[in-house]
Amino acid sequence: MTGDALINGRTVPVGVHPATRLSGFLRESVGLKGTKVGCDAGDCGACSVLVDGEVSCACLVAAGQIIGGEVVTIEGVVGTPIGQRLIRSFKRHGAAQCGICTPGMMVAAASLFQTSTAPSRRDVEDALGGVLCRCTGYRKIIDAVLEAAGEVDEAASVDQEIEIGGLVGQSIARLDGAPKLVGAEIFGADAIPEGAALVRAVRSPHARARFTLGDLEAYGRDNPGIELILTAADIPGRNLHGVIPAFADQPVLADGMTRFPGEAIALVVGPPEIVRALDLSRFPVNWQASEARTTPSRALEPSAPRLHENRPDNVLVEGYVERGDTAAGFACAAHVVEGRFSTPFIEHAFIEPEAGYAVRTGERIEVRASTQAPHMDREALAGILGIEKEAVRIVPTACGGGFGSKIDLTVEPFVALAAWHLDRPAAMILDRGESMQSSTKRHPSDITARVACDAAGKITAMEFEGIFDTGAYASWGPTVANRVPIHASGPYFTPNYRARSKAVHTNGPTAGAFRGFGVPQSAIAQESLYHDLADKLGMDQLAFRLANALSDHQPTVTGQVFREGVGIKACLEALEPAWREEIAASKAFNRATEGPIRRGIGIGTCWYGCGNTSMANPSTMRIGLTPAGRIVLHQGAVDIGQGSTTVMVQIAADALGVGIGDLEIVGADTDVTPDAGKTSASRQTVVSGTAVALAAGTMRREILLRANAGDGAEIVIDESGLAVRENGATRWLDLSGLEVNERGYVLEAEETYDPPTTPIDRFGQGEPYSVYGYGAQLAVVSVDTALGTVTLERIVAAHDVGRAINPLLVEGQIQGGVAQGIGLALMEEYVPGRTENLHDYLIPTAGDVPDIECIIVEVPDPLGPRGAKGLGEHVLIPTAPAILNAIKDASGARVHRTPATPARVRAAIRAAGSTEQGGA
Ligand code: FES
Ligand code: FES
C-alpha cells in the first residue's frame, strides 16, 4: 500500500513498507531527526508527534497508518505561534537540559494547547505524563508550558544586557540551548552518514558461560549481505579496557568466557537493512553455561569460582577509614542505634540509548558518539586498535543523558573496530533492552551501621560496613569502595569512626559511576540512623543535625581540616522556616484526620568531595586570539545537560573582562580542545572552571601588556578588531603583524588546574578532596498506612554551591537530582532479565515529582572559581534518606530496603506494629 501523507504541511509520499515504524520513516526517509527514539516501545514519549491532531508515539504507529492523514513533528510545531511561545518559555525557564526529551515535551504541550488555552498545572502534568525526562525533574518544563499559555514575559528574559564583569551569578540562558528547542540537536544517532554500515553485537544470554564459536563462514554464507563478522581474534591491539587503567579487566569482545548476561562476544556488520533483520539468536555459538554467582554473599563463599584470576575471594577493592577510638566512643555513649540497609541495582535510564559512528581516514580513526569522557575514550581506543592516541579523534555528539554511565566505553570500540576493518563508516545504536542489559548500574549495597551519641545528643562514634556489588568488571568499583568510607559519616563531626567497604564481583551487570559513586547508598544508612537516634533522644531532628554538623576548623573523618567554606550548617539553617512550618502542618493534619493517611516529614543531608579521590584530576583550557581580534575559547568539558558550556563561558568572559558575545566557543573534540577530564564527580565547575579562569586571566594580561595598559583597562571587541580603553583613550591593537601559531592564533593562553589533594594512608587519613559541597533536604509525605502507598507532598532542597555561577542552571541540577533521588527511594529497582525496558523499570514521571523549592546557599570555597563548589552529584544524595525518614515520621515504620514500594512499606508498618501511630 502506498500513498501520501501531509507532514508538517508538506505532501510526502510514504514510500516504505507500511509496517515500518513512523519514527523510523520520519527520521530516515523524511530526514526529520527531531523525532527522537528512546525505547521503540511506547514507554518514553521521546518520539511524540501529532497524528491527525492527536499525540502519538511514532514508534508505535505504522507508516502505512498515516497515508491520507496528517503528521506534525517538532519541526512543524516550532513554526507555529504556540511553538514560538514554547521556545521562548523553555529557554527562559531552562527547561531543556540534555534536550533529548524536549521535542516530545513540546509536541505534547502543543497538543494540550489545541484543547485548552489556559491549562491548570494538573492539566499540564497530565499532558506531559507520557513523556519521560531523566534530567530536569519536570518542574521547569511544567512552569515553561504554563507560561507559554500566556504571553511569555520577555521583560524578565534571561537575555537581558549584563554589564561586563557581571556574568557570574546571572541566570543567563544555556548558550548551547537553541538547537535543543527546535529539534535540531545532534545526538549520537542523528548524524550517522548515509551509507554507513550498521554494527550489531551478539551478546551472551547467560550470566556465566564458556563458549566456542561455530562456523562463522557458514553463517556469513547463510546470511548474504553481511560484510564483516568480528570476534576477539580481530582486535588489532589489546582486547581490554577499563576506566581506571590499573584495574582494566573488561574485554571489548569476550574471548571464550562471559561473566554477565548481555556481554558482547562478536560483532556483525553490514548494510543496515540486512543487519537489522538478522536473528542473532541463530549466531553460531556453543554455550556451556555454568553456575552464576549473582549476589555478593554467594560470590564471597569460599567455594565460589573467581571471576578474575587475580582477585581472590572475588573482592575487587576494599576501602577503610579509621579515626579516634571507636570502642571508647560507643562505651561512653548514652544512646546507640544500629541497622542494616540495602539498595538494588539502579539503572541510569538516560533517554538517549548509546549511539555513534566511526570513520577511518587513512591510519586515523574518528569517532562521533554520545560520551562523557572523550580523552579517556581516545586513550582506550588507541590501545584497542593498537595505534597511537594521536591517531584517534573523538568528537562527542550531544549527550542525551549520561549520569556517569557514558564515562565508560559503550559503542565506541565497536564502531571503531568495524570502521577500521571495513574502511568505511560504521554506526551502532543500542536498543533500549540492549542498553539496559549492557550499561553500567548504580552499585547495589548491603550496609550495616551503628551510631552513638551522648545524653546531650553529640555524636560519639560511628561504625560502618558496606558491601557493594560491583558486577562483572571493575569500571568505577574502586572509586565507590574508596569514596564511601570517606563519606559515610555524613557532613557531621564524628570523633570516633571506623568504616569499611568492599566491592565484590558478581555475575551481574557491571556497576560503575552513577551520580554519587556509592554515597547515596551510604547516606540512606547514616541519615536513617541519625533520624532514629534523634527519635530515641527525643530531640528535634533539625536541632540534632545542627548540633553535630561539621564546622570550619573541625577535622573530617579523614583528618582534613577546612579553615573556611564548610557549608552544612548554613544549609540546615536554610531549611529551618520550612521545617517549623511543616512540623506544625503535619501535627495539625494528623490530629484532624481520622483513618489511615498519616503525614510526616524527614531530613536528609549530604556532603560530597568534588573530583577524584586523592588522585590527579587536572583540566586544561585554552584561549586563543586571532589576527582579526577574535577571542576563541577551546573548552573540552563535555556538557551532558548540566550546563558546563555556559558556566565556562560565564567564568571566562568575566575573567577576561569581555561580554559573552565576544567569545567564540570551540566545543569538545580531542583534536582541537585540550583535555578537560571527564564530566563526572561534580568536578567541571570546580576544576575546569578554575582552569578557564586561569587561562582567561593569562590572556587578559597578555592583551593588556601589548597595549601597555594597566589592570583596570577595558578590552573592547567589535567588527574592526580588538582595542584597549583606558583613561578615556582607546588603543586599537594591530595584530596582523604578529606571528600566527599552528592553530591560527597570535596569542594563546593555555592553563591547567589540578586541585590540591594528598593520598590517604592505610587508616584513610589524608586530604582526599580540595573541596566538598554540602546540602540538606526536607521531604514531606503522606503515607496510606493501610495500603503502604506514599505520596510526596513537598521537597525543600538547600544546597551550598559556594557561588552560583548560574542560579538557573543550579536550580535545574537540584530539581533533576531530587527526581532521581525520588526514583531511588520509591520506585527504581533493576533486575537483570526482568526490567530491561522502561515499562517494567519505573522512573519518575511528571506526576511523581512534587513541588521542589530550591534554596541556593553560598558559602564560598577559597579555591573554587569565584568561590564555586560542585553540585551535580550532591543534589541526589539527601533525597532518598529524607523520604525514608518522612515515611518513618508518618508511620513509625523504618524501611530498610529501597525502593520503598507499597509492599515494603506495609511490611515495615506491620513489623513496627504501628499502623495507628501518627507522626510529627
Ligand atoms: S521511542 Fe517511542 S515511546 Fe519511546
Ligand atoms: S532534558 Fe529531559 S531527558 Fe534530558
mmCIF file with all atom_site columns, C-alpha atoms in Angstrom, residues 439-563:
data_model
loop_
_atom_site.group_PDB
_atom_site.id
_atom_site.type_symbol
_atom_site.label_atom_id
_atom_site.label_alt_id
_atom_site.label_comp_id
_atom_site.label_asym_id
_atom_site.label_entity_id
_atom_site.label_seq_id
_atom_site.pdbx_PDB_ins_code
_atom_site.Cartn_x
_atom_site.Cartn_y
_atom_site.Cartn_z
_atom_site.occupancy
_atom_site.B_iso_or_equiv
_atom_site.pdbx_formal_charge
_atom_site.auth_seq_id
_atom_site.auth_comp_id
_atom_site.auth_asym_id
_atom_site.auth_atom_id
_atom_site.pdbx_PDB_model_num
ATOM 1   C CA . SER A 1 439 ? 25.295 -0.392  30.545 1.00 0.00 ? 439 SER A CA 1
ATOM 2   C CA . THR A 1 440 ? 26.762 0.152   33.979 1.00 0.00 ? 440 THR A CA 1
ATOM 3   C CA . LYS A 1 441 ? 24.491 0.486   37.015 1.00 0.00 ? 441 LYS A CA 1
ATOM 4   C CA . ARG A 1 442 ? 24.473 2.032   40.470 1.00 0.00 ? 442 ARG A CA 1
ATOM 5   C CA . HIS A 1 443 ? 26.096 -0.452  42.879 1.00 0.00 ? 443 HIS A CA 1
ATOM 6   C CA . PRO A 1 444 ? 23.665 -2.481  44.964 1.00 0.00 ? 444 PRO A CA 1
ATOM 7   C CA . SER A 1 445 ? 24.608 -2.054  48.598 1.00 0.00 ? 445 SER A CA 1
ATOM 8   C CA . ASP A 1 446 ? 24.277 -4.032  51.797 1.00 0.00 ? 446 ASP A CA 1
ATOM 9   C CA . ILE A 1 447 ? 25.215 -1.813  54.713 1.00 0.00 ? 447 ILE A CA 1
ATOM 10  C CA . THR A 1 448 ? 25.341 -2.397  58.451 1.00 0.00 ? 448 THR A CA 1
ATOM 11  C CA . ALA A 1 449 ? 25.982 0.638   60.608 1.00 0.00 ? 449 ALA A CA 1
ATOM 12  C CA . ARG A 1 450 ? 25.934 1.742   64.238 1.00 0.00 ? 450 ARG A CA 1
ATOM 13  C CA . VAL A 1 451 ? 25.860 5.290   65.572 1.00 0.00 ? 451 VAL A CA 1
ATOM 14  C CA . ALA A 1 452 ? 26.131 6.521   69.148 1.00 0.00 ? 452 ALA A CA 1
ATOM 15  C CA . CYS A 1 453 ? 25.614 9.835   70.906 1.00 0.00 ? 453 CYS A CA 1
ATOM 16  C CA . ASP A 1 454 ? 25.886 11.232  74.417 1.00 0.00 ? 454 ASP A CA 1
ATOM 17  C CA . ALA A 1 455 ? 22.974 12.417  76.539 1.00 0.00 ? 455 ALA A CA 1
ATOM 18  C CA . ALA A 1 456 ? 23.181 15.883  75.019 1.00 0.00 ? 456 ALA A CA 1
ATOM 19  C CA . GLY A 1 457 ? 22.890 14.498  71.514 1.00 0.00 ? 457 GLY A CA 1
ATOM 20  C CA . LYS A 1 458 ? 26.525 14.823  70.439 1.00 0.00 ? 458 LYS A CA 1
ATOM 21  C CA . ILE A 1 459 ? 27.734 12.012  68.202 1.00 0.00 ? 459 ILE A CA 1
ATOM 22  C CA . THR A 1 460 ? 30.395 9.962   69.977 1.00 0.00 ? 460 THR A CA 1
ATOM 23  C CA . ALA A 1 461 ? 31.049 7.156   67.489 1.00 0.00 ? 461 ALA A CA 1
ATOM 24  C CA . MET A 1 462 ? 30.043 5.507   64.240 1.00 0.00 ? 462 MET A CA 1
ATOM 25  C CA . GLU A 1 463 ? 30.821 2.134   62.684 1.00 0.00 ? 463 GLU A CA 1
ATOM 26  C CA . PHE A 1 464 ? 30.005 1.265   59.096 1.00 0.00 ? 464 PHE A CA 1
ATOM 27  C CA . GLU A 1 465 ? 30.391 -1.876  56.986 1.00 0.00 ? 465 GLU A CA 1
ATOM 28  C CA . GLY A 1 466 ? 29.281 -1.753  53.375 1.00 0.00 ? 466 GLY A CA 1
ATOM 29  C CA . ILE A 1 467 ? 29.329 -4.453  50.741 1.00 0.00 ? 467 ILE A CA 1
ATOM 30  C CA . PHE A 1 468 ? 28.888 -3.168  47.208 1.00 0.00 ? 468 PHE A CA 1
ATOM 31  C CA . ASP A 1 469 ? 28.034 -5.436  44.292 1.00 0.00 ? 469 ASP A CA 1
ATOM 32  C CA . THR A 1 470 ? 30.371 -4.267  41.564 1.00 0.00 ? 470 THR A CA 1
ATOM 33  C CA . GLY A 1 471 ? 29.198 -6.788  38.982 1.00 0.00 ? 471 GLY A CA 1
ATOM 34  C CA . ALA A 1 472 ? 31.347 -8.496  36.418 1.00 0.00 ? 472 ALA A CA 1
ATOM 35  C CA . TYR A 1 473 ? 34.009 -5.861  35.733 1.00 0.00 ? 473 TYR A CA 1
ATOM 36  C CA . ALA A 1 474 ? 35.823 -3.164  37.683 1.00 0.00 ? 474 ALA A CA 1
ATOM 37  C CA . SER A 1 475 ? 34.585 0.002   35.969 1.00 0.00 ? 475 SER A CA 1
ATOM 38  C CA . TRP A 1 476 ? 34.366 2.580   38.798 1.00 0.00 ? 476 TRP A CA 1
ATOM 39  C CA . GLY A 1 477 ? 34.083 -0.017  41.577 1.00 0.00 ? 477 GLY A CA 1
ATOM 40  C CA . PRO A 1 478 ? 37.413 1.033   43.138 1.00 0.00 ? 478 PRO A CA 1
ATOM 41  C CA . THR A 1 479 ? 36.214 4.624   43.262 1.00 0.00 ? 479 THR A CA 1
ATOM 42  C CA . VAL A 1 480 ? 32.996 3.626   45.003 1.00 0.00 ? 480 VAL A CA 1
ATOM 43  C CA . ALA A 1 481 ? 34.805 1.442   47.523 1.00 0.00 ? 481 ALA A CA 1
ATOM 44  C CA . ASN A 1 482 ? 37.278 4.223   48.342 1.00 0.00 ? 482 ASN A CA 1
ATOM 45  C CA . ARG A 1 483 ? 34.810 7.090   48.370 1.00 0.00 ? 483 ARG A CA 1
ATOM 46  C CA . VAL A 1 484 ? 32.162 5.538   50.570 1.00 0.00 ? 484 VAL A CA 1
ATOM 47  C CA . PRO A 1 485 ? 34.130 5.195   53.839 1.00 0.00 ? 485 PRO A CA 1
ATOM 48  C CA . ILE A 1 486 ? 35.274 8.790   53.473 1.00 0.00 ? 486 ILE A CA 1
ATOM 49  C CA . HIS A 1 487 ? 31.690 9.996   53.149 1.00 0.00 ? 487 HIS A CA 1
ATOM 50  C CA . ALA A 1 488 ? 29.699 7.539   55.269 1.00 0.00 ? 488 ALA A CA 1
ATOM 51  C CA . SER A 1 489 ? 29.852 9.764   58.358 1.00 0.00 ? 489 SER A CA 1
ATOM 52  C CA . GLY A 1 490 ? 27.777 12.338  56.511 1.00 0.00 ? 490 GLY A CA 1
ATOM 53  C CA . PRO A 1 491 ? 28.697 16.001  56.993 1.00 0.00 ? 491 PRO A CA 1
ATOM 54  C CA . TYR A 1 492 ? 28.959 15.624  60.743 1.00 0.00 ? 492 TYR A CA 1
ATOM 55  C CA . PHE A 1 493 ? 31.755 15.836  63.265 1.00 0.00 ? 493 PHE A CA 1
ATOM 56  C CA . THR A 1 494 ? 32.408 12.221  64.202 1.00 0.00 ? 494 THR A CA 1
ATOM 57  C CA . PRO A 1 495 ? 35.307 11.949  66.651 1.00 0.00 ? 495 PRO A CA 1
ATOM 58  C CA . ASN A 1 496 ? 35.467 8.151   66.686 1.00 0.00 ? 496 ASN A CA 1
ATOM 59  C CA . TYR A 1 497 ? 34.844 6.405   63.421 1.00 0.00 ? 497 TYR A CA 1
ATOM 60  C CA . ARG A 1 498 ? 35.528 3.198   61.595 1.00 0.00 ? 498 ARG A CA 1
ATOM 61  C CA . ALA A 1 499 ? 34.192 2.463   58.118 1.00 0.00 ? 499 ALA A CA 1
ATOM 62  C CA . ARG A 1 500 ? 34.941 -0.396  55.789 1.00 0.00 ? 500 ARG A CA 1
ATOM 63  C CA . SER A 1 501 ? 33.686 -1.060  52.327 1.00 0.00 ? 501 SER A CA 1
ATOM 64  C CA . LYS A 1 502 ? 34.161 -3.885  49.919 1.00 0.00 ? 502 LYS A CA 1
ATOM 65  C CA . ALA A 1 503 ? 33.448 -4.001  46.191 1.00 0.00 ? 503 ALA A CA 1
ATOM 66  C CA . VAL A 1 504 ? 32.623 -7.589  45.273 1.00 0.00 ? 504 VAL A CA 1
ATOM 67  C CA . HIS A 1 505 ? 32.483 -9.075  41.791 1.00 0.00 ? 505 HIS A CA 1
ATOM 68  C CA . THR A 1 506 ? 29.342 -10.974 40.818 1.00 0.00 ? 506 THR A CA 1
ATOM 69  C CA . ASN A 1 507 ? 27.937 -12.288 37.554 1.00 0.00 ? 507 ASN A CA 1
ATOM 70  C CA . GLY A 1 508 ? 25.670 -9.280  37.288 1.00 0.00 ? 508 GLY A CA 1
ATOM 71  C CA . PRO A 1 509 ? 25.808 -6.135  35.183 1.00 0.00 ? 509 PRO A CA 1
ATOM 72  C CA . THR A 1 510 ? 28.888 -4.065  35.787 1.00 0.00 ? 510 THR A CA 1
ATOM 73  C CA . ALA A 1 511 ? 28.267 -1.385  38.368 1.00 0.00 ? 511 ALA A CA 1
ATOM 74  C CA . GLY A 1 512 ? 30.001 1.881   37.657 1.00 0.00 ? 512 GLY A CA 1
ATOM 75  C CA . ALA A 1 513 ? 29.606 5.594   38.070 1.00 0.00 ? 513 ALA A CA 1
ATOM 76  C CA . PHE A 1 514 ? 26.161 6.925   38.830 1.00 0.00 ? 514 PHE A CA 1
ATOM 77  C CA . ARG A 1 515 ? 25.704 10.349  40.358 1.00 0.00 ? 515 ARG A CA 1
ATOM 78  C CA . GLY A 1 516 ? 27.213 9.985   43.809 1.00 0.00 ? 516 GLY A CA 1
ATOM 79  C CA . PHE A 1 517 ? 29.566 6.988   43.444 1.00 0.00 ? 517 PHE A CA 1
ATOM 80  C CA . GLY A 1 518 ? 28.097 4.993   46.343 1.00 0.00 ? 518 GLY A CA 1
ATOM 81  C CA . VAL A 1 519 ? 27.433 7.964   48.607 1.00 0.00 ? 519 VAL A CA 1
ATOM 82  C CA . PRO A 1 520 ? 23.644 7.998   48.035 1.00 0.00 ? 520 PRO A CA 1
ATOM 83  C CA . GLN A 1 521 ? 23.566 4.417   49.339 1.00 0.00 ? 521 GLN A CA 1
ATOM 84  C CA . SER A 1 522 ? 25.671 5.152   52.419 1.00 0.00 ? 522 SER A CA 1
ATOM 85  C CA . ALA A 1 523 ? 23.673 8.318   53.156 1.00 0.00 ? 523 ALA A CA 1
ATOM 86  C CA . ILE A 1 524 ? 20.493 6.223   53.395 1.00 0.00 ? 524 ILE A CA 1
ATOM 87  C CA . ALA A 1 525 ? 22.044 4.224   56.243 1.00 0.00 ? 525 ALA A CA 1
ATOM 88  C CA . GLN A 1 526 ? 23.629 7.186   58.012 1.00 0.00 ? 526 GLN A CA 1
ATOM 89  C CA . GLU A 1 527 ? 20.652 9.556   57.806 1.00 0.00 ? 527 GLU A CA 1
ATOM 90  C CA . SER A 1 528 ? 18.169 6.820   58.750 1.00 0.00 ? 528 SER A CA 1
ATOM 91  C CA . LEU A 1 529 ? 20.203 6.100   61.865 1.00 0.00 ? 529 LEU A CA 1
ATOM 92  C CA . TYR A 1 530 ? 20.512 9.799   62.676 1.00 0.00 ? 530 TYR A CA 1
ATOM 93  C CA . HIS A 1 531 ? 16.724 10.057  62.490 1.00 0.00 ? 531 HIS A CA 1
ATOM 94  C CA . ASP A 1 532 ? 16.314 7.058   64.766 1.00 0.00 ? 532 ASP A CA 1
ATOM 95  C CA . LEU A 1 533 ? 18.920 8.386   67.180 1.00 0.00 ? 533 LEU A CA 1
ATOM 96  C CA . ALA A 1 534 ? 17.201 11.774  67.432 1.00 0.00 ? 534 ALA A CA 1
ATOM 97  C CA . ASP A 1 535 ? 13.910 9.928   67.996 1.00 0.00 ? 535 ASP A CA 1
ATOM 98  C CA . LYS A 1 536 ? 15.498 7.906   70.768 1.00 0.00 ? 536 LYS A CA 1
ATOM 99  C CA . LEU A 1 537 ? 16.822 11.062  72.377 1.00 0.00 ? 537 LEU A CA 1
ATOM 100 C CA . GLY A 1 538 ? 13.510 12.821  71.911 1.00 0.00 ? 538 GLY A CA 1
ATOM 101 C CA . MET A 1 539 ? 15.383 15.603  70.154 1.00 0.00 ? 539 MET A CA 1
ATOM 102 C CA . ASP A 1 540 ? 14.195 17.691  67.237 1.00 0.00 ? 540 ASP A CA 1
ATOM 103 C CA . GLN A 1 541 ? 15.617 16.233  64.013 1.00 0.00 ? 541 GLN A CA 1
ATOM 104 C CA . LEU A 1 542 ? 16.915 19.534  62.702 1.00 0.00 ? 542 LEU A CA 1
ATOM 105 C CA . ALA A 1 543 ? 18.392 20.564  66.058 1.00 0.00 ? 543 ALA A CA 1
ATOM 106 C CA . PHE A 1 544 ? 20.117 17.192  66.337 1.00 0.00 ? 544 PHE A CA 1
ATOM 107 C CA . ARG A 1 545 ? 21.762 17.641  62.965 1.00 0.00 ? 545 ARG A CA 1
ATOM 108 C CA . LEU A 1 546 ? 22.713 21.248  63.659 1.00 0.00 ? 546 LEU A CA 1
ATOM 109 C CA . ALA A 1 547 ? 24.318 20.165  66.916 1.00 0.00 ? 547 ALA A CA 1
ATOM 110 C CA . ASN A 1 548 ? 26.540 17.729  65.072 1.00 0.00 ? 548 ASN A CA 1
ATOM 111 C CA . ALA A 1 549 ? 27.086 19.448  61.734 1.00 0.00 ? 549 ALA A CA 1
ATOM 112 C CA . LEU A 1 550 ? 30.695 19.858  60.732 1.00 0.00 ? 550 LEU A CA 1
ATOM 113 C CA . SER A 1 551 ? 32.129 23.378  61.103 1.00 0.00 ? 551 SER A CA 1
ATOM 114 C CA . ASP A 1 552 ? 35.179 25.186  59.830 1.00 0.00 ? 552 ASP A CA 1
ATOM 115 C CA . HIS A 1 553 ? 38.313 24.056  61.712 1.00 0.00 ? 553 HIS A CA 1
ATOM 116 C CA . GLN A 1 554 ? 36.801 20.693  62.743 1.00 0.00 ? 554 GLN A CA 1
ATOM 117 C CA . PRO A 1 555 ? 38.506 17.626  61.291 1.00 0.00 ? 555 PRO A CA 1
ATOM 118 C CA . THR A 1 556 ? 36.591 15.393  58.919 1.00 0.00 ? 556 THR A CA 1
ATOM 119 C CA . VAL A 1 557 ? 36.788 11.632  59.404 1.00 0.00 ? 557 VAL A CA 1
ATOM 120 C CA . THR A 1 558 ? 39.929 11.641  57.270 1.00 0.00 ? 558 THR A CA 1
ATOM 121 C CA . GLY A 1 559 ? 41.514 14.288  59.480 1.00 0.00 ? 559 GLY A CA 1
ATOM 122 C CA . GLN A 1 560 ? 41.201 17.023  56.879 1.00 0.00 ? 560 GLN A CA 1
ATOM 123 C CA . VAL A 1 561 ? 40.551 20.465  58.324 1.00 0.00 ? 561 VAL A CA 1
ATOM 124 C CA . PHE A 1 562 ? 38.934 23.200  56.256 1.00 0.00 ? 562 PHE A CA 1
ATOM 125 C CA . ARG A 1 563 ? 39.559 26.634  57.662 1.00 0.00 ? 563 ARG A CA 1
#
